[in-house]
XYZ file of C-alpha atoms in Angstrom:
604
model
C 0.000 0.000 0.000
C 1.472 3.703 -0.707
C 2.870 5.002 2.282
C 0.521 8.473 2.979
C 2.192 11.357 4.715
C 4.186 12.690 2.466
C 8.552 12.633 2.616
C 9.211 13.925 6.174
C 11.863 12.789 7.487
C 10.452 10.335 10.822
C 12.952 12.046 13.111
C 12.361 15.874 11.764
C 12.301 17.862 14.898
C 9.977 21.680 14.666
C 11.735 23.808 12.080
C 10.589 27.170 13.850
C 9.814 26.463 17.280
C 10.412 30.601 18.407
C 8.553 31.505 15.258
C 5.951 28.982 15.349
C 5.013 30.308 19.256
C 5.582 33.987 17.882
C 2.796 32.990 14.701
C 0.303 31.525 17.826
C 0.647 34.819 19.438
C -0.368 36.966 16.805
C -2.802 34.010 15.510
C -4.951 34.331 19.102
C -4.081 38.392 19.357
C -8.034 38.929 18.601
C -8.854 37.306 22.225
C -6.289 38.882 24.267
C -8.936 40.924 26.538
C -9.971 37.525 27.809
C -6.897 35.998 28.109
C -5.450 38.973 29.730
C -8.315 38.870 32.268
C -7.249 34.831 32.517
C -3.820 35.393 33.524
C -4.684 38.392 36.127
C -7.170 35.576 37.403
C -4.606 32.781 37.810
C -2.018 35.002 39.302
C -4.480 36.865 41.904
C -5.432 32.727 42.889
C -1.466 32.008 42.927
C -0.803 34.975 45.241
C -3.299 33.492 47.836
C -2.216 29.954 47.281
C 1.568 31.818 48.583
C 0.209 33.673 51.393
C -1.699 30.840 52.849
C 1.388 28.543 54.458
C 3.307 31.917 56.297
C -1.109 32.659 57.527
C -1.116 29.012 58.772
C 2.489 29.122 60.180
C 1.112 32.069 62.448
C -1.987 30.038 63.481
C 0.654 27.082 64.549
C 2.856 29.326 66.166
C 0.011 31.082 68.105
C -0.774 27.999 69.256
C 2.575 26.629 69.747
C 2.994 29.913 72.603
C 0.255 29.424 73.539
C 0.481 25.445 74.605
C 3.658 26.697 76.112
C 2.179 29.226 78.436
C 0.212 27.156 79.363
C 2.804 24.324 80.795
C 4.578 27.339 82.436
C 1.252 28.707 84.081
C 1.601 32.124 82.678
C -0.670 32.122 80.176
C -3.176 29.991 77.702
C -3.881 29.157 74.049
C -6.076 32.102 72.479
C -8.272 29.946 70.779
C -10.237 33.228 69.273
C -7.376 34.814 68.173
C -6.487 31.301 66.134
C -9.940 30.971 65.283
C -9.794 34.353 63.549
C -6.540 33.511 61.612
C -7.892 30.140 59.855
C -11.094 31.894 59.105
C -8.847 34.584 57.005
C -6.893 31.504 55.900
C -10.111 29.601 54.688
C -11.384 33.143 53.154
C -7.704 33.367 50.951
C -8.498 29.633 49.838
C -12.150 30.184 49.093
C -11.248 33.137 47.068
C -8.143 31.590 45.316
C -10.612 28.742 44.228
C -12.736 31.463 42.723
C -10.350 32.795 41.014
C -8.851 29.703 39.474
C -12.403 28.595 38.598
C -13.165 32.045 36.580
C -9.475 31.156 34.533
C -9.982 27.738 33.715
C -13.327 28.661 32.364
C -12.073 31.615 30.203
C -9.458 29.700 28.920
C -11.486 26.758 28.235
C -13.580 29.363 26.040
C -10.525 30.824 24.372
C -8.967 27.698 23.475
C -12.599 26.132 21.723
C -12.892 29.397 20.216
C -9.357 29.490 18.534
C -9.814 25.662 17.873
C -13.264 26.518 15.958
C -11.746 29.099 14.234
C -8.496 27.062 13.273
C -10.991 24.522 11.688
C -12.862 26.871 9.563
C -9.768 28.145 8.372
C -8.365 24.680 7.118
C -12.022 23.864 5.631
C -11.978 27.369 4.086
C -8.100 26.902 2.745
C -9.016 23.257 1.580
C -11.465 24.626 -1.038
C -9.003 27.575 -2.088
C -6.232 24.897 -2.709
C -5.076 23.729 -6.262
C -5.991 20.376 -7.808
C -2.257 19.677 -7.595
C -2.046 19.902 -3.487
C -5.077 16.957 -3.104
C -2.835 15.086 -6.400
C 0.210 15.027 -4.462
C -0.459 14.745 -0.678
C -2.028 12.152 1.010
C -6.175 12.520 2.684
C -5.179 10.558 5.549
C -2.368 13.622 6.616
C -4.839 16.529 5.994
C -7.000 15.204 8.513
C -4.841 14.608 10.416
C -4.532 18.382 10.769
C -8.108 19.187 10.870
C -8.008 16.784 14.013
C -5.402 15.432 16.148
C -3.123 18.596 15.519
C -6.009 20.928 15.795
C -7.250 19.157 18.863
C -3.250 18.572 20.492
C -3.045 22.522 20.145
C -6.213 23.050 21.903
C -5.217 20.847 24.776
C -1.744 22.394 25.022
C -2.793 25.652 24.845
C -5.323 25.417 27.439
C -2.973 23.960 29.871
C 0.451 25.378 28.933
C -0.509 29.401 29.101
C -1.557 29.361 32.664
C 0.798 26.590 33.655
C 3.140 28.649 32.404
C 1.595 31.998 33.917
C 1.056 30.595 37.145
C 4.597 28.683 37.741
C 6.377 31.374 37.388
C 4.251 33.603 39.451
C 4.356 30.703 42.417
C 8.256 31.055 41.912
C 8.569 34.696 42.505
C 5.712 34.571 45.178
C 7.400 31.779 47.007
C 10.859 32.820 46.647
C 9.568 36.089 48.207
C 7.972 34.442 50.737
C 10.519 32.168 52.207
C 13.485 35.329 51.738
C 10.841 37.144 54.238
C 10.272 33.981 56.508
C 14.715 33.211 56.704
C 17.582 33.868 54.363
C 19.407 30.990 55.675
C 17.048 28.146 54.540
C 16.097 30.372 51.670
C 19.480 30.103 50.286
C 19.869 26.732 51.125
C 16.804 26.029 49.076
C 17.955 28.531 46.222
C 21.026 25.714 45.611
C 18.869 23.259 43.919
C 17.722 25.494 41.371
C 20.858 24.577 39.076
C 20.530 21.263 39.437
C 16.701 21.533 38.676
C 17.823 23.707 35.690
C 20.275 20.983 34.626
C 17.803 18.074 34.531
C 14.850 20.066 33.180
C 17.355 21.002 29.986
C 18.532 17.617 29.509
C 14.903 16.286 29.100
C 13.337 19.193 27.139
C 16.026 18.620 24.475
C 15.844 15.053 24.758
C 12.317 14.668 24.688
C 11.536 17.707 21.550
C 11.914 15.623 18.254
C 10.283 12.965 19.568
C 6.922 15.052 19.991
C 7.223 16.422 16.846
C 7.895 12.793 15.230
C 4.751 11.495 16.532
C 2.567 14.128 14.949
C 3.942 13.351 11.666
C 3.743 9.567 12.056
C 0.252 10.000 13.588
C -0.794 11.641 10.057
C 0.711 8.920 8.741
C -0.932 6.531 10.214
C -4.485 7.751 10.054
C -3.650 8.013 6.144
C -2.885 4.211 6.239
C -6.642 3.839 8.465
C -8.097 6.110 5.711
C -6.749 3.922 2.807
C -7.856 0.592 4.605
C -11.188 1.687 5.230
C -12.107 3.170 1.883
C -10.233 0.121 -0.369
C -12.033 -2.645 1.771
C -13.307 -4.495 -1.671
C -10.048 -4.088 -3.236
C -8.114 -5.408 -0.249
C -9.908 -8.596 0.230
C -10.346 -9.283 -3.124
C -6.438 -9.931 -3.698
C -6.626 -11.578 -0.422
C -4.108 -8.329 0.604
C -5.751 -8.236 4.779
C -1.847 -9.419 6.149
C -0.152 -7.104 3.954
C -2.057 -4.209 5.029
C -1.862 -5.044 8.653
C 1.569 -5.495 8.137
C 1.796 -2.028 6.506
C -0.086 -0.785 9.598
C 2.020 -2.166 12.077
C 5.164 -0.600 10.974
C 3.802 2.782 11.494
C 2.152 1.982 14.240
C 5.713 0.490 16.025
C 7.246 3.668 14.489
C 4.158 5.565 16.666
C 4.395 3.646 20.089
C 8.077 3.950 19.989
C 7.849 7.707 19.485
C 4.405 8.167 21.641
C 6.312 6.019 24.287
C 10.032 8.007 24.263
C 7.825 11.398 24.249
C 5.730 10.309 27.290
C 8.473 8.360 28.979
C 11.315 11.640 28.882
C 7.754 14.007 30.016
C 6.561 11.303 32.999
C 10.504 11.348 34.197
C 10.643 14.798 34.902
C 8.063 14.497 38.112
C 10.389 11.720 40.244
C 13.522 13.610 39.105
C 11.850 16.973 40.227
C 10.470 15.187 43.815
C 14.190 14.233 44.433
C 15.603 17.434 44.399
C 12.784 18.557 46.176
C 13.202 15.808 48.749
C 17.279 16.725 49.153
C 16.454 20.463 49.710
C 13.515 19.375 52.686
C 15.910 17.541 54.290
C 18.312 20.460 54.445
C 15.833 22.838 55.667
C 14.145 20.531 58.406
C 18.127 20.147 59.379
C 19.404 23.731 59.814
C 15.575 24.544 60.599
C 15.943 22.995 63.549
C 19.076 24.105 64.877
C 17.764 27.827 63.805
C 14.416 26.882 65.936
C 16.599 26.075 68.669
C 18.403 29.585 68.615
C 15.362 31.674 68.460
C 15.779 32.971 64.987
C 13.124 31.346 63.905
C 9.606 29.895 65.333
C 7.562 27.055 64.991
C 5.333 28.294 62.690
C 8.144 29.785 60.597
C 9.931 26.166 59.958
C 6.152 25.056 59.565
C 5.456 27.211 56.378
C 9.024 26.903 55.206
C 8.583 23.013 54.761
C 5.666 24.056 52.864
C 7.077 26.319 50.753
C 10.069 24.236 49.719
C 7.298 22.081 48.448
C 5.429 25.105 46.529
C 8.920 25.859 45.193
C 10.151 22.664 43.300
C 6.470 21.510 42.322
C 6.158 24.584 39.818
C 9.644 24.033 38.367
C 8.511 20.499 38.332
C 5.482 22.346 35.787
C 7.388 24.173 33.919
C 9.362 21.228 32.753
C 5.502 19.943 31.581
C 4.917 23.113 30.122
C 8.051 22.925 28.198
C 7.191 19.490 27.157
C 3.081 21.204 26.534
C 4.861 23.627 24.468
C 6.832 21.722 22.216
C 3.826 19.669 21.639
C 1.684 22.714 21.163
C 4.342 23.857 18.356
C 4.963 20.935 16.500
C 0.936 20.551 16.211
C 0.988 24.543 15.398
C 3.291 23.982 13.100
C 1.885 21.238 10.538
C -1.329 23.571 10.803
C 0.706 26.877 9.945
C 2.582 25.021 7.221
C -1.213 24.126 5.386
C -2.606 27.420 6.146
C 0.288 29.177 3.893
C 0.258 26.585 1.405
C -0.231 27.784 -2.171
C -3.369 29.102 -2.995
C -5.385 29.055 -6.369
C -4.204 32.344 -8.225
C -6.155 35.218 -7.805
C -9.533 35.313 -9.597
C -10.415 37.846 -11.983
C -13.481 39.983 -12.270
C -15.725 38.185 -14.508
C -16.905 40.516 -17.587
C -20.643 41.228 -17.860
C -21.397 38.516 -20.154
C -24.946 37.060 -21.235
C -25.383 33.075 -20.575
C -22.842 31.172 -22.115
C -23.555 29.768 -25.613
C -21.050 26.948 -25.746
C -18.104 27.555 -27.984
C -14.658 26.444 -27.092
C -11.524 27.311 -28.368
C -7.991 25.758 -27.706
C -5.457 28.142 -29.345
C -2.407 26.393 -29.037
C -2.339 24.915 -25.892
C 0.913 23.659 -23.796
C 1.088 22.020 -20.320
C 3.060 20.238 -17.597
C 2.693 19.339 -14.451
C 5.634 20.220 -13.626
C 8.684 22.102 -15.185
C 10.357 20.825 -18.230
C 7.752 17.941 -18.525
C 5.493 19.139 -21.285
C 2.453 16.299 -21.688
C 0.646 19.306 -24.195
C 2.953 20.080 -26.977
C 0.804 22.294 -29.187
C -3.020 21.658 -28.747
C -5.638 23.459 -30.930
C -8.989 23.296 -31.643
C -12.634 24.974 -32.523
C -15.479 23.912 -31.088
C -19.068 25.470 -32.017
C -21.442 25.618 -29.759
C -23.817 22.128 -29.379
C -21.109 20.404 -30.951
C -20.393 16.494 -29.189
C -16.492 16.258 -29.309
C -15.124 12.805 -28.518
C -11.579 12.776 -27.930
C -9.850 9.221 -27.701
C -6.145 7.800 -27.083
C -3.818 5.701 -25.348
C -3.619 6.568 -21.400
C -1.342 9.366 -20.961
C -2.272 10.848 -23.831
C -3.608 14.114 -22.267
C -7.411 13.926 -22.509
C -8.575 14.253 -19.034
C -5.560 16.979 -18.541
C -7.689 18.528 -21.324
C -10.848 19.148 -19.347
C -8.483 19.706 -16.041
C -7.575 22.791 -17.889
C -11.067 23.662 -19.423
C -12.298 23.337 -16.104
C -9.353 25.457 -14.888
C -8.088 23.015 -12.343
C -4.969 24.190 -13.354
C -3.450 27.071 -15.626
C -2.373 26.476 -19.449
C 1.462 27.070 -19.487
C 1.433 28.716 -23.174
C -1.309 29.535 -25.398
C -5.227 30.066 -24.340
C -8.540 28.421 -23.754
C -11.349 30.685 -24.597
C -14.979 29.932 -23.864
C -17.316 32.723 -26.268
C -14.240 34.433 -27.193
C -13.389 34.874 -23.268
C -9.944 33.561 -22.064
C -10.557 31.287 -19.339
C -8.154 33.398 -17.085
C -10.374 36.187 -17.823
C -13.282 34.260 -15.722
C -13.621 34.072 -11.955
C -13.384 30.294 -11.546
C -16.706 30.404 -9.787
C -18.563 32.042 -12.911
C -16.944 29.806 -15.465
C -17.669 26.330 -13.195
C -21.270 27.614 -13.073
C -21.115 26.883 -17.244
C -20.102 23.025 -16.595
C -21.503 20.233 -15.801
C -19.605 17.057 -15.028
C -20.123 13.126 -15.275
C -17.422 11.510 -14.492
C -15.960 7.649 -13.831
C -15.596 7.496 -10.299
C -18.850 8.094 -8.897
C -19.059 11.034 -6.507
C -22.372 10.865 -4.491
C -22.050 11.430 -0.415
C -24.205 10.171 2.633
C -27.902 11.483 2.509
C -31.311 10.551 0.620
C -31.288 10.156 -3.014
C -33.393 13.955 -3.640
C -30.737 15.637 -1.774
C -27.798 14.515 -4.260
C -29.790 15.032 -7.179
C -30.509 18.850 -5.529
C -26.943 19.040 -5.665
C -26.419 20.376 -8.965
C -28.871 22.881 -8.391
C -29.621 23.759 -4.500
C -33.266 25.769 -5.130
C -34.758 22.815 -7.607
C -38.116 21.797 -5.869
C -38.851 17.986 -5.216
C -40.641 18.322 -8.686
C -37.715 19.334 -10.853
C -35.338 16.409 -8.871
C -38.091 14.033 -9.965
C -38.478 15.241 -13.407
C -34.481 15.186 -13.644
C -34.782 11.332 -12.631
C -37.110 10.591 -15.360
C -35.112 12.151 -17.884
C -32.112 10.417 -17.013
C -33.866 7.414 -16.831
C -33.636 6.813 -13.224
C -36.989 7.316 -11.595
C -38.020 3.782 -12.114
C -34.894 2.327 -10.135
C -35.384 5.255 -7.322
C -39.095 4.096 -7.039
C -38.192 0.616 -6.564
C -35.691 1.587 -3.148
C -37.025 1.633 0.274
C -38.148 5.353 0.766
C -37.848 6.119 -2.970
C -36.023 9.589 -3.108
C -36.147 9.422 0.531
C -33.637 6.240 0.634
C -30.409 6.870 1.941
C -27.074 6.637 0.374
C -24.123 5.197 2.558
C -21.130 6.827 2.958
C -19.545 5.364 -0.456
C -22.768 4.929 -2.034
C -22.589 1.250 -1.914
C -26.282 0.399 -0.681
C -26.755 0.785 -4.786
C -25.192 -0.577 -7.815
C -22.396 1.367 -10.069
C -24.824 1.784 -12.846
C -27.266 3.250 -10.771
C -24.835 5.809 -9.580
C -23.640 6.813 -12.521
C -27.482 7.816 -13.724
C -27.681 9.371 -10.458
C -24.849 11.731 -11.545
C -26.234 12.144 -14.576
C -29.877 13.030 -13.078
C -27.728 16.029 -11.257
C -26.305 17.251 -14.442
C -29.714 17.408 -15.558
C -30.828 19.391 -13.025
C -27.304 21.768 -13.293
C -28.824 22.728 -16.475
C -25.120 24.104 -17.690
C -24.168 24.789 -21.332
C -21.109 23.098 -21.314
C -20.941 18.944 -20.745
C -17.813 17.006 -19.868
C -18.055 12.657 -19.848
C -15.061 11.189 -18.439
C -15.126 7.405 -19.019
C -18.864 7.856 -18.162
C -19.718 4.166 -19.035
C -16.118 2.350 -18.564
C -17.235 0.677 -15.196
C -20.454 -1.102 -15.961
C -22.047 -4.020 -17.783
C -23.100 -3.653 -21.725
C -26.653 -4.014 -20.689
C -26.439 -0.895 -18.211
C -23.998 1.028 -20.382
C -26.368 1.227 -22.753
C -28.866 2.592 -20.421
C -26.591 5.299 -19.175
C -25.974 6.032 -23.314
C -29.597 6.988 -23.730
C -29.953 8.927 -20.464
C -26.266 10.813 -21.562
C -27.818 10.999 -25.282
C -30.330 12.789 -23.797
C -28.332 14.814 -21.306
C -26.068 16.158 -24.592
C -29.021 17.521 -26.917
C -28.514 20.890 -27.187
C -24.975 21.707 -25.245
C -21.330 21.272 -25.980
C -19.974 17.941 -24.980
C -16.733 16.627 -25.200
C -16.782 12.976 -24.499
C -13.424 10.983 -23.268
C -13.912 7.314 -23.488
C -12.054 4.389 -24.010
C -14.649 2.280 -25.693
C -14.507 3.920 -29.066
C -18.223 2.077 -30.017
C -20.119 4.891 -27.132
C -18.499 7.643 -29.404
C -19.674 6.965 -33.250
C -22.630 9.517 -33.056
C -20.060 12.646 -31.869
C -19.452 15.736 -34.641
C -15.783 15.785 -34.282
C -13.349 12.569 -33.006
C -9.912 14.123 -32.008
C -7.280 11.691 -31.596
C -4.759 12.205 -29.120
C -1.344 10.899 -28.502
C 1.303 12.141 -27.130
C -0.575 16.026 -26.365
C -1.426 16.395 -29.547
C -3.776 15.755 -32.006
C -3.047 13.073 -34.904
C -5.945 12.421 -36.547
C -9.444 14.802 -36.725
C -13.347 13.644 -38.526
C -16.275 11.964 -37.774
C -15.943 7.830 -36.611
C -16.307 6.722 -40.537
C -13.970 9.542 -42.144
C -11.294 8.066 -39.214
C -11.781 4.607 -40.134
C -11.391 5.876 -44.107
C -7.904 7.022 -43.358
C -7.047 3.734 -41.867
C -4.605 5.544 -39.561
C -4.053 5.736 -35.674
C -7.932 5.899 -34.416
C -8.338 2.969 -36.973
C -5.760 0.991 -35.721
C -7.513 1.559 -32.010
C -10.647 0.869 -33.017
C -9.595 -2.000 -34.478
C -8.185 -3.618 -31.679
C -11.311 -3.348 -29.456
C -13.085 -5.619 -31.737
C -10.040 -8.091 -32.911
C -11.498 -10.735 -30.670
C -14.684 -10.815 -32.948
C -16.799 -8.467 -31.129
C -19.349 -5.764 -31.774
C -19.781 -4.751 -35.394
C -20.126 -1.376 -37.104
């Protein structure tokens, strides 16, 4: 099975991690308001987190005299006075909680928000991308985008931002904190800040590429899902289940190994953080105590210190999780960036006032590639008068569905013009000169919903009257009538819950109903029995009376009735005329005809 996902490197680490964050900024500068009032939320609930353990330490200390007075019989324990401290204590936690409640929930609304929007974007981006971007790069990676990145940045931004925020706030709080409570144990505790430092560098670099490696392999691997799910016939058919397990599996090993270094390097960080931690308690409760001893510090004091060389490592214990947040939150940014500045469709033109279009079609010496230096269009040129049917035949590769590609103006001719009335196609906005063409094509493209609603397709204000008409036209309403629900029936995701033949009048039904002036037939018929082909010839026949059709097929026999045969080969045409005047010259179309019907088969 083709490997989806595109040529990245599996190792690639984020190309622009500073300018990645620096494009999120500006990307969610339109809610700043709220997530200013978000961080002035989390910080207010950090400061009274920080105050809380030197309040408490006062309460202990109160009551540590107190109890001591008491043994002496000079005094006793002022249980109002202790009373009044914890009810301020419980008031700073109440209102912390408050606080930290009103953040999460405007973040939580800032992240969906920017998530929503991101989503739009990428829908709104897919349908201003070339032909060529959906040719070349694999379904399975795009959604992965629209999806797990999408989703991985929401996550990470909701949590990194005030992690982030409120870490380093708890830092500077505590750190001002304990230098007010002793500058002996605060210094003692300041030492372990290299060594924190050290370890939470050595894991952040360690632990970077392999985040970014398993958003790329995840893409990789829904592609593989994607493919699977959607070639199901084609897969069992050759008996191919193993091999596309097997496929599976290897990016799914290359995920869990990368899943399983990223989470293992991110989950180390916590025991590595608790042992420094654990090193600088046992320092303080050690010169605490000799300190307590001497008077230059109380009971309470040591109290809240323990506590505070708790608060202390835990956020440098989160910021080593943001850092590992962030460097999800980029590479996820990243892949979504990269689409949203993909290559666009060029710029459409302002369409000139013209009446409706009556048809004609003019290649004026036509040349295309796909890509540099590979001309497949040498020199292409033809008239075509409006009502005409145009067949054009050849070998595969020969250019014909490039043809329409460029009539359509999927893509841009490289020299020469395509004029429709007189009007170079580049002239057009693409919108205006689709709404001209109608389309039936090999592959089937019908999606999940009843029968009327993807006939209404090709024309969104026809009334149930005008679908039903279309359907008799095209031959169809008798086969509709005969489903469960008629036009109410509902087509499957893949349109399977009918045959190909019916699908293909289906699609033909909505070209009827499109109404357009201009008809294109891609191997209409090439995928159905002789019975039903010549079904869907009568309802086409019927479909080309009175517009311009040009007709690709590879059974030459569908195309004997068309005005003008133009033989391809090579980008160019060899051979011009009706079906007899061809088979008169005895030449290229001849010899392809010919060979259809070597075996004995239909006759002229």
């Amino acid at each position: 099975m083709p490997r989806p996902g595109g040529n990245r490197p599996a190792s690639e680490r984020a190309k622009d991690f500073k300018g990645t964050i620096r494009k999120l900024i500006i990307y969610i500068s339109h809610e700043r308001i709220a997530l200013i009032v978000a961080l002035i939320c989390a910080i207010v609930s950090v400061l009274f987190n920080v105050v809380g353990p030197r309040v408490l330490g006062q309460a202990t200390t109160e009551l540590f005299s107190g109890l001591m007075a008491k043994v002496a019989g000079t005094g006793s324990i002022d249980f109002q006075k202790i009373g009044m401290i914890l009810i301020g204590l419980l008031c700073l936690y109440v209102a912390s909680s408050c606080f930290n409640l009103l953040q999460g929930w405007l973040m939580t609304g800032i992240t969906q928000r920017v998530c929503y929007r991101m989503r739009r974007e990428i829908i709104e981006k897919i349908d201003r991308m070339p032909l060529s971007y959906f040719e070349s790069n694999a379904v399975g990676d795009v959604l992965s985008r629209v999806t797990n990145d999408v989703d991985t940045l929401g996550q990470s931004l909701n949590q990194s931002v005030t992690q982030l925020i409120t870490s380093v706030t708890q830092i500077i709080g505590v750190a001002v904190m304990m230098v007010s409570v002793s500058v002996t144990l605060a210094g003692i505790t300041f030492l372990t800040i290299p060594l924190s430092l050290l370890l939470v560098l050595i894991v952040v670099r360690s632990s970077q590429r392999y985040f970014r490696q398993q958003q790329v392999i995840l893409g990789r691997v829904d592609g593989i899902i994607e493919e699977s799910f959607s070639g199901q016939n084609v897969i069992k058919v050759f008996n191919r289940e193993q091999r596309a397990v097997a496929d599976f599996d290897v990016e799914n090993d290359r995920l869990y190994t990368s899943g399983w270094r990223a989470q293992f390097l991110s989950g180390i960080m916590q025991p590595l953080m608790n042992f420094v931690a654990n090193l600088a308690y046992v320092a303080v409760v050690c010169v605490g105590s000799f300190l307590a001893v001497g008077g230059a510090v109380t009971i309470g004091d040591i109290q809240a210190f323990m506590q505070y060389v708790r608060n202390f490592t835990q956020p440098i214990t989160q910021l080593s999780q943001v850092s590992n947040m962030l460097q999800q939150l980029s590479a996820a940014a990243e892949r979504v960036f990269e689409f949203l500045a993909e290559d666009e469709e060029t710029a459409d033109a302002q369409t000139p006032e013209l009446p409706r279009c009556r048809g004609e079609v003019t290649f004026d010496h036509v040349k295309f590639g796909y890509v540099p230096n590979k001309t497949i269009i040498h020199d292409f040129s033809c008239n075509v008068e409006p009502g005409q049917t145009v067949a054009i035949v050849g070998p595969t590769g020969a250019g014909k569905t490039t043809l329409m590609k460029l009539l359509m103006r999927f893509y841009d001719v490289n020299a020469g013009s395509i004029r429709v009335d007189g009007v170079d196609l580049r002239d057009y906005a693409r919108g205006d000169l689709r709404e001209n063409f109608a389309m039936v094509l090999q592959d089937t493209w019908l999606f999940k919903g009843s029968v009327r609603e993807n006939i209404r397709y090709g024309r969104a204000d026809a009334t149930d009257e005008e679908v039903e008409a279309a359907a008799r036209v095209a031959l169809a309403d008798h086969f509709i009538r005969t489903l469960p629900g008629g036009y109410d029936f509902e087509l499957n995701e893949d349109a399977s819950n009918v045959s190909q033949g019916q699908r293909q009048l289906l699609t033909i039904a909505r070209a009827f109903i499109a109404d357009r002036p201009i008809l294109i037939l891609d191997e209409a018929t090439s995928n159905v029995d002789t019975r039903t082909e010549e079904r869907i010839q009568r309802a086409m026949d019927a479909l080309m009376q009175g517009r311009t059709s040009f007709v690709i097929a590879h059974r030459l026999s569908t195309i004997r009735n068309a005005d003008v045969i133009l033989v391809l080969r090579d980008g160019d045409i060899v051979e011009k005329g009706t079906h007899e005047e061809l088979l008169a010259l005895d030449g290229f179309y001849a010899e392809l005809y010919n060979s259809q019907f070597a075996e004995g088969g239909e006759e002229e």
